[in-house]
mmCIF file of N, CA and C in Angstrom:
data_model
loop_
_atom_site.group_PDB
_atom_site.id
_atom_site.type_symbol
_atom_site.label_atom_id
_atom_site.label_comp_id
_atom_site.label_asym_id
_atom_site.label_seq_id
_atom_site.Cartn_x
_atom_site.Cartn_y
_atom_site.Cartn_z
ATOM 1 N N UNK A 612 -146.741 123.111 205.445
ATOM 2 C CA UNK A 612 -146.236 123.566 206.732
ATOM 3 C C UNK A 612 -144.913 122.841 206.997
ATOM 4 N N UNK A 613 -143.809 123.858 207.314
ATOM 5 C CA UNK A 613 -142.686 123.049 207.494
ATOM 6 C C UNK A 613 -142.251 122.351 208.781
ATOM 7 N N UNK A 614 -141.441 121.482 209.441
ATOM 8 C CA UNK A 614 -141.161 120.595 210.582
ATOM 9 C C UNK A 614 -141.471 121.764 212.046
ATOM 10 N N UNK A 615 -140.799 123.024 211.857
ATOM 11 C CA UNK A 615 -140.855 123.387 212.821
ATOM 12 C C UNK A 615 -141.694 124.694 212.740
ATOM 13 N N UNK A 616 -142.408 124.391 211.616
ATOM 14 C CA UNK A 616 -143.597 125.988 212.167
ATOM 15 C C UNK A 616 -143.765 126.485 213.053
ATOM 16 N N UNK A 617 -143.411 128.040 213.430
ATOM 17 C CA UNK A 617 -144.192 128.757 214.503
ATOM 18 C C UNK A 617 -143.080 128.302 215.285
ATOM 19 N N UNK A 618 -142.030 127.924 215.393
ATOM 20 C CA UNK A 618 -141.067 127.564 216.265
ATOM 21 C C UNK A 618 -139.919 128.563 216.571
ATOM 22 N N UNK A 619 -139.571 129.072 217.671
ATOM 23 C CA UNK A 619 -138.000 130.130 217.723
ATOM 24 C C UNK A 619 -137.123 129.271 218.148
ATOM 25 N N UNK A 620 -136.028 129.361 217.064
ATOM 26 C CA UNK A 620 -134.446 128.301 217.323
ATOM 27 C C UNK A 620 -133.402 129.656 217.087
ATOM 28 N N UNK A 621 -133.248 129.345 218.564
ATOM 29 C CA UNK A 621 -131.608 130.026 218.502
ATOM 30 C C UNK A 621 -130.275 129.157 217.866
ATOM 31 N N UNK A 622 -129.538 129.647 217.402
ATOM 32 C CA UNK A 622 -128.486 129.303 216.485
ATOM 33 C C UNK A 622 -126.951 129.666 216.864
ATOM 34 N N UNK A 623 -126.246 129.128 217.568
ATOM 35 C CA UNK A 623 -125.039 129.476 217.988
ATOM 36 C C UNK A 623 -124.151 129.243 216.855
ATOM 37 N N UNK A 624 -123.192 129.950 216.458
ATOM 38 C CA UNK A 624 -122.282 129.991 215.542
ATOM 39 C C UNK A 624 -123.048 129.966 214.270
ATOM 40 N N UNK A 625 -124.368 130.887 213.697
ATOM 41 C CA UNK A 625 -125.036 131.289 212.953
ATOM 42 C C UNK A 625 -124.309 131.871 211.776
ATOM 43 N N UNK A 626 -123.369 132.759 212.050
ATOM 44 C CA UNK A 626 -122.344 133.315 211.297
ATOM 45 C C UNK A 626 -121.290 132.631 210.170
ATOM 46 N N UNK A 627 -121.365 130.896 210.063
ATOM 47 C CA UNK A 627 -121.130 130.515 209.048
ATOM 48 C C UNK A 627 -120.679 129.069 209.317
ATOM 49 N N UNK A 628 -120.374 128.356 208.843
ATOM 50 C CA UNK A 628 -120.398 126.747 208.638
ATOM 51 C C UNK A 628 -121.441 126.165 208.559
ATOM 52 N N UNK A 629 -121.191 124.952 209.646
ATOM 53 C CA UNK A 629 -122.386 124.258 209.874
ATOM 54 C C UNK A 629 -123.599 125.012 210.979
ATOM 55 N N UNK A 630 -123.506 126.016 211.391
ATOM 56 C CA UNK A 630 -124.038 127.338 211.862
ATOM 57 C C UNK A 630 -125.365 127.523 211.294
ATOM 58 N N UNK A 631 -124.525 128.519 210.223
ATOM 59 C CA UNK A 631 -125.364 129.254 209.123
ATOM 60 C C UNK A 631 -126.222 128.155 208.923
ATOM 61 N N UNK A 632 -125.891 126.766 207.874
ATOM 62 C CA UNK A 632 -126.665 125.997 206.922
ATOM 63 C C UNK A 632 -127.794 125.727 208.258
ATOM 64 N N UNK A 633 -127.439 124.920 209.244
ATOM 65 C CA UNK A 633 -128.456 124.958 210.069
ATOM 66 C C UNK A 633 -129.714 126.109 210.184
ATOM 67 N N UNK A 634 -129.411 127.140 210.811
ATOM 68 C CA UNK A 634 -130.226 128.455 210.644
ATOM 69 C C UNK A 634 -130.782 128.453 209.078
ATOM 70 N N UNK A 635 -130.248 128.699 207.979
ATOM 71 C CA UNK A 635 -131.034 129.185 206.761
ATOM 72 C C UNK A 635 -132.144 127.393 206.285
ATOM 73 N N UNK A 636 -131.291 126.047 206.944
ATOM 74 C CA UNK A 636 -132.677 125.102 206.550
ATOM 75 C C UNK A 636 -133.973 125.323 207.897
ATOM 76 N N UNK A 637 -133.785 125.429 209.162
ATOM 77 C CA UNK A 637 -134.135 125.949 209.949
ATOM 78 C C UNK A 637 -135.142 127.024 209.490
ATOM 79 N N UNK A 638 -135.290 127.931 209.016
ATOM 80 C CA UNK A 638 -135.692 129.220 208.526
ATOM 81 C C UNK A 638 -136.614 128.435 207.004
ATOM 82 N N UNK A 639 -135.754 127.852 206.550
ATOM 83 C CA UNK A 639 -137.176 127.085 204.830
ATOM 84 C C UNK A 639 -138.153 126.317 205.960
ATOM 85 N N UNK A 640 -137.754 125.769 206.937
ATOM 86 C CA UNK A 640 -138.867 124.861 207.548
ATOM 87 C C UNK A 640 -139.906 125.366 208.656
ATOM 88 N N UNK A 641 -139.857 127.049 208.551
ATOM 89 C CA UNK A 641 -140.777 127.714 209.170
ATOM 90 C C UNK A 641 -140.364 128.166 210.432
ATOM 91 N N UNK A 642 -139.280 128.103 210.998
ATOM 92 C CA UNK A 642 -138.935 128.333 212.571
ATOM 93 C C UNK A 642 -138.372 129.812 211.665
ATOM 94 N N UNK A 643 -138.690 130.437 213.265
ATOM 95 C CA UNK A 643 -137.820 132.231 213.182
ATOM 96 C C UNK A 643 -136.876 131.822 214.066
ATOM 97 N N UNK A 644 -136.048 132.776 213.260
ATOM 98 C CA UNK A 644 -134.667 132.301 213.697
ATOM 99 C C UNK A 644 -134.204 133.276 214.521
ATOM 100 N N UNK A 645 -133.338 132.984 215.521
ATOM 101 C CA UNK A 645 -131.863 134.141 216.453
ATOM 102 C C UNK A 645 -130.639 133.863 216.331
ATOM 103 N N UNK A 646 -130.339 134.141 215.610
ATOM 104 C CA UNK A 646 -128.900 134.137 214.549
ATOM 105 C C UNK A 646 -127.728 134.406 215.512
ATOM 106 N N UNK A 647 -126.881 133.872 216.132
ATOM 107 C CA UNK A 647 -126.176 134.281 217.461
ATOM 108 C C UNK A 647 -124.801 133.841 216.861
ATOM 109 N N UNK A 648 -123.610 134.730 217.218
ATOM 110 C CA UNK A 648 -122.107 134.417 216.512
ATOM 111 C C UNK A 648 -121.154 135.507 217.453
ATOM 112 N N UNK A 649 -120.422 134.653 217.741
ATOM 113 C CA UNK A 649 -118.991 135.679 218.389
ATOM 114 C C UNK A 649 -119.116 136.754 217.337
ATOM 115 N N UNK A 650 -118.911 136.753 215.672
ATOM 116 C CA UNK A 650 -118.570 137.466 215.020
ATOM 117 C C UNK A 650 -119.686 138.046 214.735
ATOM 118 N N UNK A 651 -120.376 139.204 215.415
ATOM 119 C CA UNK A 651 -121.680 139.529 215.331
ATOM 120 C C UNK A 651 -121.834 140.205 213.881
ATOM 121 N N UNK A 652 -121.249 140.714 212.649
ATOM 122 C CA UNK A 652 -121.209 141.002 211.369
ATOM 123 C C UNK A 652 -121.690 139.811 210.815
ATOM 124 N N UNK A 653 -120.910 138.362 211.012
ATOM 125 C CA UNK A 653 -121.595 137.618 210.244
ATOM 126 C C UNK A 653 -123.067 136.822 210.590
ATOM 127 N N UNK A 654 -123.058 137.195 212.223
ATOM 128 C CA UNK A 654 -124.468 136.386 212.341
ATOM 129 C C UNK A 654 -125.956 137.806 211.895
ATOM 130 N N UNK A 655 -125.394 138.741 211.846
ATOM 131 C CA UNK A 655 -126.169 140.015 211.216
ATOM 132 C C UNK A 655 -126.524 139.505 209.573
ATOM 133 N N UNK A 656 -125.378 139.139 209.000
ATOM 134 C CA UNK A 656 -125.000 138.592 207.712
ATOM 135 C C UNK A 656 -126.644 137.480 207.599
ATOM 136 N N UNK A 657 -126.255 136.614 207.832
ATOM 137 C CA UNK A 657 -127.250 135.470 208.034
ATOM 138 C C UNK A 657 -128.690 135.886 208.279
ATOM 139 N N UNK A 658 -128.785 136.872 209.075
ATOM 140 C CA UNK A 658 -130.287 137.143 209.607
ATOM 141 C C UNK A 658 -130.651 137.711 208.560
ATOM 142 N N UNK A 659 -129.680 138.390 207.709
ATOM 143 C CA UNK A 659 -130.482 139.445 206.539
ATOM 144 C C UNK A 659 -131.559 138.600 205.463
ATOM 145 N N UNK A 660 -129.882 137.481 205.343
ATOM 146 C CA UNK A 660 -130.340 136.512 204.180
ATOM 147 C C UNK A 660 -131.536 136.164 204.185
ATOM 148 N N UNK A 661 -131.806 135.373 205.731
ATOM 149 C CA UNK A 661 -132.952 134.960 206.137
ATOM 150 C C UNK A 661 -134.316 135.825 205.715
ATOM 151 N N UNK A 662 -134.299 136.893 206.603
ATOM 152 C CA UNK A 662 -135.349 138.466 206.365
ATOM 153 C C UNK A 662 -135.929 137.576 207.677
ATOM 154 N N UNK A 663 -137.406 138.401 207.252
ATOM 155 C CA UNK A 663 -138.951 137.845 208.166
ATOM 156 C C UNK A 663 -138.587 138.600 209.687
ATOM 157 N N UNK A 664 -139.061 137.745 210.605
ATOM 158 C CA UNK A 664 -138.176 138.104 212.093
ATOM 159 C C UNK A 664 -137.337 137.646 212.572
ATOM 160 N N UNK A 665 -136.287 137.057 211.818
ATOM 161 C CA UNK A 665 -135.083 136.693 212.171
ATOM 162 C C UNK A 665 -133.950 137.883 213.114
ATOM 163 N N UNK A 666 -133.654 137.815 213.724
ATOM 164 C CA UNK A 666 -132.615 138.801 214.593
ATOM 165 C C UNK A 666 -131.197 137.945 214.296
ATOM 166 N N UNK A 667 -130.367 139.086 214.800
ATOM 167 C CA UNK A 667 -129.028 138.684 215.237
ATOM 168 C C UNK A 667 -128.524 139.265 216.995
ATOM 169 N N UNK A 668 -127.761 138.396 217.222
ATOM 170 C CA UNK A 668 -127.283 138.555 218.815
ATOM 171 C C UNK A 668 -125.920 138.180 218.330
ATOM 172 N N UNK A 669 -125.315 139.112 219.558
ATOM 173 C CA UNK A 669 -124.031 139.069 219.472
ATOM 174 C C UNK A 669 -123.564 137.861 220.227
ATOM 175 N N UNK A 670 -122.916 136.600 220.332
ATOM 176 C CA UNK A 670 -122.862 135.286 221.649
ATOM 177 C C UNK A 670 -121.267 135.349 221.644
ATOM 178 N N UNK A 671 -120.426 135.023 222.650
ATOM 179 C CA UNK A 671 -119.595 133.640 222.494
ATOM 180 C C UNK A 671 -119.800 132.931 223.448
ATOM 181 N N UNK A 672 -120.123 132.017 223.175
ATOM 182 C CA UNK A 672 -120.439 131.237 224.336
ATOM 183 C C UNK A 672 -119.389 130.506 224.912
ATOM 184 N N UNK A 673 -117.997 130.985 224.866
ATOM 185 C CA UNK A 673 -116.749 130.500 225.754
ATOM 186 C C UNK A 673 -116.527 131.673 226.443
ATOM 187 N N UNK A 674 -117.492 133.070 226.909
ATOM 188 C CA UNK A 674 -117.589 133.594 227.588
ATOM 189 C C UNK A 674 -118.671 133.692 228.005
ATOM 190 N N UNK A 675 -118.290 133.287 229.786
ATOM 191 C CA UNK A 675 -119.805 133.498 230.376
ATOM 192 C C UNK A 675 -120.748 133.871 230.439
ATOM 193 N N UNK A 676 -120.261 135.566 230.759
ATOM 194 C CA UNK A 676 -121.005 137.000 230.875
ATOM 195 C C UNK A 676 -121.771 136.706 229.593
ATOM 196 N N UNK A 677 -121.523 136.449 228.696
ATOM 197 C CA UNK A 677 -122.536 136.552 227.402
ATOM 198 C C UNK A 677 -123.745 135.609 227.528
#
């Protein structure tokens, strides 16, 4: 059983750097992931990799409304 079994972690800037790696070790250690990125292609990108019930959301979070 991994650290965060059964756990949902949202992931801001999912879409690639230190983002992504977060989300895909995140995802080996049993948490389902919400893959969230201004650039909603690449946080889509990431969720695929992932599979299971991983989603993607579109974020930026230097805009409010979002």
């Amino acid at each position: 059983m991994g650290r965060v079994q059964d756990k949902v972690v949202m992931i801001t800037g999912a879409g690639s750097g230190a983002g992504r790696a977060d989300a895909l070790l995140l995802a080996r250690e049993g948490a389902t992931i919400i893959a969230t990125d201004a650039n909603f292609e690449t946080a889509k990108a990431t969720a695929a990799e992932i599979g299971g019930d991983a989603i993607a959301l579109p974020l930026n979070i230097t805009r409010e409304e979002d």
